[in-house]
Short mmCIF file of C-alpha atoms and ligand atoms in Angstrom, two decimals:
data_model
loop_
_atom_site.label_atom_id
_atom_site.label_comp_id
_atom_site.label_asym_id
_atom_site.label_seq_id
_atom_site.Cartn_x
_atom_site.Cartn_y
_atom_site.Cartn_z
CA MET A 121 -0.03 -0.02 0.00
CA GLN A 122 1.39 3.31 -1.02
CA ARG A 123 0.65 6.33 1.12
CA ARG A 124 1.02 9.76 -0.42
CA TYR A 125 2.93 12.26 1.75
CA LEU A 126 0.82 15.05 3.24
CA ILE A 127 2.60 18.22 4.31
CA ALA A 128 0.19 20.30 6.32
CA GLY A 129 0.82 23.81 7.58
CA ASN A 130 -0.90 24.72 10.85
CA TRP A 131 -0.70 28.50 11.00
CA LYS A 132 -2.30 28.49 14.52
CA MET A 133 -3.45 31.94 15.68
CA ASN A 134 -1.04 33.82 13.43
CA GLY A 135 -1.33 36.03 10.37
CA SER A 136 -3.04 39.12 9.09
CA LEU A 137 -4.41 39.90 5.64
CA ALA A 138 -1.09 41.48 4.69
CA ALA A 139 1.11 38.72 6.23
CA ASN A 140 -0.99 35.99 4.66
CA ALA A 141 -0.76 37.63 1.24
CA GLU A 142 3.03 37.73 1.53
CA LEU A 143 3.25 34.13 2.68
CA LEU A 144 0.94 32.93 -0.12
CA THR A 145 2.82 34.89 -2.72
CA GLY A 146 5.91 32.94 -1.62
CA LEU A 147 4.13 29.59 -1.60
CA LEU A 148 2.48 30.15 -4.96
CA ALA A 149 5.45 31.70 -6.76
CA ARG A 150 7.28 28.38 -6.68
CA GLN A 151 4.26 26.35 -7.66
CA ASN A 152 3.53 28.71 -10.54
CA ASP A 153 7.02 28.12 -11.92
CA ARG A 154 6.25 24.63 -12.86
CA SER A 155 2.55 24.11 -12.62
CA ASN A 156 2.96 20.99 -10.50
CA ASP A 157 6.04 21.51 -8.48
CA PHE A 158 5.43 18.68 -6.05
CA PRO A 159 3.31 16.32 -8.14
CA ASP A 160 3.44 13.33 -5.87
CA ILE A 161 2.62 14.88 -2.52
CA GLU A 162 -0.36 16.68 -1.05
CA SER A 163 0.26 20.08 0.57
CA LEU A 164 -2.26 21.84 2.78
CA VAL A 165 -2.50 25.16 4.63
CA CYS A 166 -4.73 25.59 7.71
CA PRO A 167 -5.11 29.34 8.44
CA PRO A 168 -7.27 30.82 11.16
CA ALA A 169 -10.95 30.44 10.24
CA VAL A 170 -11.51 34.14 9.55
CA TYR A 171 -8.91 33.96 6.72
CA LEU A 172 -10.17 30.80 5.04
CA GLU A 173 -12.12 32.65 2.40
CA SER A 174 -9.33 35.04 1.42
CA VAL A 175 -6.76 32.24 1.39
CA ARG A 176 -9.04 30.13 -0.79
CA GLN A 177 -9.34 32.94 -3.29
CA ARG A 178 -5.53 33.10 -3.52
CA ILE A 179 -4.87 29.38 -3.82
CA GLY A 180 -7.84 28.78 -6.17
CA ASP A 181 -7.93 25.28 -7.56
CA GLY A 182 -4.16 24.92 -7.49
CA PRO A 183 -2.30 22.12 -5.82
CA ILE A 184 -2.32 23.64 -2.30
CA LEU A 185 -5.31 22.41 -0.32
CA LEU A 186 -7.24 24.24 2.34
CA GLY A 187 -7.94 23.07 5.87
CA ALA A 188 -9.28 24.40 9.14
CA GLN A 189 -7.81 24.21 12.64
CA ASN A 190 -10.94 23.44 14.55
CA LEU A 191 -14.71 22.89 14.20
CA SER A 192 -17.84 22.54 16.29
CA ASP A 193 -18.82 19.14 17.58
CA GLN A 194 -22.37 19.86 16.41
CA HIS A 195 -23.76 18.31 13.22
CA LYS A 196 -26.42 20.91 12.54
CA ALA A 197 -26.56 24.72 12.53
CA GLY A 198 -28.15 26.33 15.52
CA ALA A 199 -27.73 28.50 18.63
CA TYR A 200 -24.05 27.87 19.38
CA THR A 201 -22.51 31.32 19.67
CA GLY A 202 -18.96 31.50 18.42
CA GLU A 203 -18.85 28.04 16.94
CA ILE A 204 -18.20 26.99 13.35
CA LEU A 205 -20.11 24.10 11.71
CA GLY A 206 -18.19 21.58 9.63
CA ALA A 207 -20.55 22.22 6.67
CA MET A 208 -19.52 25.89 6.75
CA LEU A 209 -15.87 24.90 6.44
CA ALA A 210 -16.68 22.50 3.59
CA GLU A 211 -18.60 25.30 1.82
CA LEU A 212 -15.49 27.49 2.01
CA GLY A 213 -13.45 24.81 0.27
CA CYS A 214 -11.84 23.04 3.19
CA SER A 215 -10.97 19.43 2.64
CA TYR A 216 -9.30 18.74 6.00
CA VAL A 217 -9.76 19.89 9.60
CA ILE A 218 -7.41 19.45 12.52
CA VAL A 219 -9.03 17.88 15.57
CA GLY A 220 -7.65 17.26 19.04
CA HIS A 221 -4.53 19.43 18.71
CA SER A 222 -2.74 19.39 22.05
CA GLU A 223 -3.19 23.15 22.44
CA ARG A 224 -6.97 22.65 22.28
CA ARG A 225 -6.73 19.75 24.69
CA ALA A 226 -4.53 21.73 27.10
CA TYR A 227 -6.02 25.28 26.88
CA TYR A 228 -9.65 24.69 25.88
CA GLY A 229 -10.50 21.63 27.87
CA GLU A 230 -11.05 19.24 24.93
CA ASP A 231 -11.09 15.74 26.28
CA ASP A 232 -11.11 12.51 24.33
CA ALA A 233 -14.87 12.46 24.14
CA THR A 234 -15.03 16.00 22.70
CA VAL A 235 -12.33 15.14 20.23
CA ALA A 236 -14.25 12.07 19.12
CA ARG A 237 -17.43 14.14 18.63
CA LYS A 238 -15.47 16.67 16.58
CA PHE A 239 -13.94 13.88 14.50
CA ALA A 240 -17.46 12.53 13.77
CA ALA A 241 -18.80 16.02 12.99
CA ALA A 242 -15.92 16.61 10.50
CA GLN A 243 -16.70 13.43 8.66
CA ALA A 244 -20.43 14.11 8.67
CA ALA A 245 -19.59 17.33 6.80
CA GLY A 246 -17.36 15.54 4.34
CA LEU A 247 -14.13 16.82 5.82
CA ARG A 248 -11.16 14.63 6.55
CA PRO A 249 -10.17 15.01 10.16
CA ILE A 250 -6.48 15.15 11.09
CA LEU A 251 -6.57 13.57 14.53
CA CYS A 252 -3.70 14.80 16.74
CA VAL A 253 -2.39 12.59 19.50
CA GLY A 254 0.72 12.82 21.62
CA GLU A 255 2.21 12.54 25.09
CA THR A 256 3.62 15.24 27.37
CA LEU A 257 7.22 15.17 28.53
CA GLU A 258 6.12 13.98 31.96
CA GLN A 259 4.14 11.14 30.39
CA ARG A 260 7.10 10.14 28.18
CA GLU A 261 9.51 10.19 31.10
CA GLY A 262 7.02 8.19 33.12
CA GLY A 263 6.98 5.47 30.46
CA MET A 264 3.36 6.31 29.58
CA THR A 265 3.74 7.18 25.88
CA GLU A 266 1.98 4.12 24.52
CA THR A 267 -0.76 4.20 27.17
CA VAL A 268 -1.54 7.82 26.24
CA LEU A 269 -1.53 7.14 22.51
CA GLU A 270 -3.69 4.06 22.93
CA ARG A 271 -6.19 6.06 24.99
CA GLN A 272 -6.39 9.06 22.66
CA LEU A 273 -6.63 6.98 19.45
CA GLY A 274 -8.80 4.31 21.11
CA ALA A 275 -11.39 6.89 22.16
CA VAL A 276 -12.00 7.84 18.52
CA ILE A 277 -11.98 4.27 17.27
CA ALA A 278 -14.50 3.33 19.96
CA ALA A 279 -16.78 6.29 19.16
CA CYS A 280 -16.51 6.38 15.38
CA GLY A 281 -15.43 2.88 14.37
CA ILE A 282 -12.22 1.79 12.59
CA GLY A 283 -13.95 2.29 9.20
CA ALA A 284 -13.89 6.06 9.81
CA PHE A 285 -10.10 5.98 9.47
CA ALA A 286 -10.46 5.25 5.76
CA ARG A 287 -11.26 9.00 5.51
CA ALA A 288 -8.96 10.40 8.18
CA VAL A 289 -5.37 11.21 8.95
CA VAL A 290 -3.56 10.71 12.30
CA ALA A 291 -0.86 13.08 13.50
CA TYR A 292 1.62 12.07 16.16
CA GLU A 293 2.62 15.27 17.95
CA PRO A 294 4.63 14.80 21.08
CA VAL A 295 3.64 17.82 23.23
CA TRP A 296 7.25 18.34 24.34
CA ALA A 297 8.33 18.84 20.73
CA ILE A 298 5.64 21.39 19.75
CA GLY A 299 7.03 24.89 19.36
CA THR A 300 10.01 24.01 21.52
CA GLY A 301 12.63 23.49 18.84
CA ARG A 302 13.06 20.06 20.37
CA THR A 303 12.17 17.36 17.81
CA ALA A 304 11.53 13.70 18.42
CA SER A 305 14.47 11.72 16.98
CA PRO A 306 13.55 9.75 13.86
CA GLU A 307 13.79 6.58 16.05
CA GLN A 308 11.35 8.02 18.59
CA ALA A 309 8.98 9.16 15.86
CA GLN A 310 9.13 5.84 14.01
CA ALA A 311 8.50 3.85 17.22
CA ALA A 312 5.37 5.94 18.06
CA HIS A 313 4.11 5.84 14.48
CA ALA A 314 4.56 2.08 14.33
CA TYR A 315 2.74 1.77 17.60
CA LEU A 316 -0.18 3.85 16.33
CA ARG A 317 -0.36 1.84 13.09
CA GLY A 318 -0.35 -1.30 15.15
CA GLN A 319 -3.26 -0.04 17.16
CA LEU A 320 -5.21 0.53 13.94
CA ALA A 321 -4.11 -2.87 12.64
CA VAL A 322 -5.58 -4.64 15.65
CA GLN A 323 -8.94 -3.52 14.26
CA ASP A 324 -8.31 -3.60 10.50
CA ALA A 325 -5.01 -4.35 8.80
CA LYS A 326 -6.03 -2.80 5.53
CA ILE A 327 -7.06 0.50 7.01
CA ALA A 328 -3.94 0.55 9.16
CA ASN A 329 -1.84 0.16 6.07
CA SER A 330 -3.50 2.94 4.14
CA THR A 331 -3.95 5.53 6.96
CA ARG A 332 -1.44 8.31 6.82
CA ILE A 333 0.29 9.18 10.10
CA LEU A 334 1.96 12.60 10.11
CA TYR A 335 4.67 13.69 12.51
CA GLY A 336 4.43 17.15 14.11
CA GLY A 337 6.68 18.98 16.48
CA SER A 338 9.42 21.38 15.46
CA VAL A 339 9.71 20.04 11.92
CA LYS A 340 11.98 22.33 9.90
CA ALA A 341 13.59 22.29 6.50
CA ASP A 342 16.77 20.83 7.97
CA ASN A 343 15.26 17.93 9.88
CA ALA A 344 12.33 17.09 7.58
CA ALA A 345 14.05 14.49 5.43
CA ALA A 346 15.34 12.50 8.39
CA LEU A 347 11.84 12.30 9.84
CA LEU A 348 9.95 11.77 6.61
CA CYS A 349 12.11 8.89 5.51
CA CYS A 350 10.96 6.80 8.49
CA ALA A 351 8.83 3.87 7.24
CA ASP A 352 5.67 4.86 9.15
CA VAL A 353 5.94 8.66 8.78
CA ASP A 354 3.68 9.78 6.01
CA GLY A 355 4.03 13.50 6.23
CA GLY A 356 4.27 16.43 8.62
CA LEU A 357 2.04 18.77 10.53
CA ILE A 358 4.10 21.90 10.51
CA GLY A 359 3.56 24.88 12.87
CA GLY A 360 6.22 27.55 13.07
CA ALA A 361 8.01 26.62 9.85
CA SER A 362 4.73 26.81 7.91
CA LEU A 363 4.72 30.58 8.40
CA LYS A 364 7.87 30.95 6.27
CA ALA A 365 7.33 30.16 2.61
CA ALA A 366 10.89 29.06 1.93
CA GLU A 367 10.86 26.61 4.96
CA PHE A 368 7.47 25.15 4.08
CA LEU A 369 8.43 24.68 0.42
CA ALA A 370 11.70 23.05 1.43
CA ILE A 371 9.77 20.56 3.61
CA CYS A 372 7.46 19.84 0.64
CA ALA A 373 10.53 19.38 -1.57
CA ALA A 374 12.01 16.97 0.93
CA ALA A 375 8.78 14.89 0.81
CA GLN A 376 8.66 15.04 -2.95
CA ALA A 377 12.27 13.79 -3.14
CA LEU A 378 11.48 10.87 -0.86
CA ASN A 379 8.16 10.26 -2.50
CA LYS A 380 6.94 6.80 -1.54
CA THR A 381 4.42 6.44 -4.35
P1 PGA B 34 5.60 23.37 15.58
O1 PGA B 34 4.04 23.03 15.77
O2 PGA B 34 6.03 22.89 14.20
O3 PGA B 34 5.70 24.87 15.70
O4 PGA B 34 6.33 22.64 16.64
C1 PGA B 34 3.54 21.80 15.25
C2 PGA B 34 2.02 21.78 15.59
O5 PGA B 34 1.65 22.13 16.71
O6 PGA B 34 1.19 21.31 14.79
#
């Protein structure tokens, strides 16, 4: 089974109309050079929700895909002040949405049950969820990494069924590596990814084999290739480095060069 690399930029709560325009000019300049600069990978940007429409207008139907960072756990429109329905994101051209990012778990009280509901709501709207899982430093040092991953992934499998992963992506994001400049070593990443794939395989070997598992946590142009070449690493969820066009494109180029397909 061949899994196409996915390089996803998570802009988090960054940007402005002017800054986004500059970043997109950088991202699109290279892709306009040769219409399909990275023909064998998927690349995705996930700007703050208020900028989705303006970003969509810039990227058009080109090779860069659009995603959101969060969505409501509701399946229908209604009186939920401040929330954004999955169908609204789909209408704006999003194909993916990040769910369960550790910042949402840590700062906005999202527990496994909430994350599972958001995962289901995303799929109901035709969006592909990118389910983030990962352990804190304390959990890693306490030998709890696999227990945490099993719990976080297991909650979604239990709620949504293994079949749901045919239209989803998993992202392994060790909390201690996010925004810290400290990356998991390729060996640590590979071990966690293989564990996650094994958890999927217990339920369904075919789905386990086809599900992409991204690595996230201080991925940069200079460490991307070493992480992406691990057997079970199928792409990256890129925070800080996705705000710099040259860095993000270099990570895309690393994936293209390693292209597994
Ligand atoms: P980082 O963030 O690349 O800035 O570490 C990754 C993420 O949180 O998705």
